[in-house]
């Protein structure tokens, strides 16, 4: 992989794509044949010459690759060329109807494909209902985002959903209407443009692996329409499901065993990887690809900057495989990517692949998903916090952090989902760690069952057969604050605060986009009341999805002096400060990061650089003071005196540097 810093090479931008000459000719020929249809479409939509020209330039650049991708996926079908034509026309209409304000952004971003790598980009994620009740009121929170320093806001799915349990919005019944409890499509557009005026990017989900069982397509399938039954994987008996089942894992084993759901009215089995009411879409059918492409463009045009591609690993199935991370899944996303490059070129894809680290990285490229959650870093930060040792984290970072140009990690500690221990077993084995035992240890630690643990997490999807489980809990509860408050122990409260800020400090500085799950800034504790709501009781992830408490804002100005109020104030102000400091440090842009051998297993060290600027980060993962040789700073930072941009303390390199319990320091030369 090329080092980051330089612009994308032609080969990279055009894909490491070898287009066989036979196919290249086919591609050119097909485009020539389709040109009259395109012209007709422009005429119908009343598109002027400059706009046609812009589209054509991009079409010429990407058509060859798009053709090959679609040919690989659907080329053996008799009606391939019909689908190809429809796909081209869908893209053309999307460009024709794209609001001019978004086209303006498209034009900028074509020339600035790394805009999201700036040190000024900071993300936040929230549920509209839990944060501000509805989209209208969310507009009033823009000042709050600005105060905290956010420049990217991910709103959890807000489209129309089925009644009852809807998996936190991930069971969508209509991609073109907003859940009426939250507002309307116009409210969404209005919010998007207000965010844009404030320099904040909007991130929304593209939930394209499945629809809700009450989506119109699913309803028509249930009504017996053959055409719509082909949109899903529906089986008359257990023959095929049983064969598939041999190589599949279970994602939500406490909800339902296996991956298929019996539908009583249809008297058939339906493929449902997640909940029984989330029907997997059948992308072997090109009509599904086309239908979802239209939904994608619709969502993009509401004013979305970044589309979070949900559950990418699962979108293609093949008998005898795990049906995760298949090559065709990548081709599908790449085809969506090329179509976005052609019709909505400012749009960026974010990958949600919570899978083995070797697989996570395969979704990341300018041609596929430009940005991606970094679940490996997330899991290993928690691992380091439990063990107080950074060896496994360092080992993983040493060969897993680097990414291609024009791409970025999204670094987070908590999100709306659980924590799974997705580190590589071989990385662990290289350090003499047995991965299975270690995961058992981490599960016991974070559910507070390991003696001396500070954490108060709860199990998610415990599988008694495999011994597998994941962890739910808020940042604060997992970092020890819940236990410390309960035991009213001052020392532990201080340590818990430091643990939170330590982890935040790493995600803010290690390279990539930091993403805060809103509520973290107030150190919000687990909310056990979800159990009272029947639509939520079966899913322990709700414990870490608390409702925003706006009265906390008043505490900032010295309002409440309660114990917990002062903790919240301290966490909020420290985090806000770190964010502001990050924005003032150009070496924190981009991805390039070199690890430093600190000579101390408790201390993570790395250097970030940008042009002639360098910044050294030291992070102590232990509740005891640690000492690092001054020489480490001198040789990695090339200077004699360093100042911590967080605490403003100066360190001469002639002496050993002493790090307080859980201290993180961002050291620059003075
Ligand atoms: C994604 C979401 C998760 C959801 C699942 C099914 O992984 O993050 O919350 O349950 O997809 O849509
Ligand atoms: C699995 C899936 C991921 C999903 C999560 C929900 O880890 O890989 O897509 O978000 O389950 O718990």
XYZ file of C-alpha atoms in Angstrom, residues 92 195 328 332:
4
model
C -28.405 10.357 -15.205
C -25.880 21.887 9.215
C -19.140 -10.146 -4.791
C -21.458 -4.572 -5.298
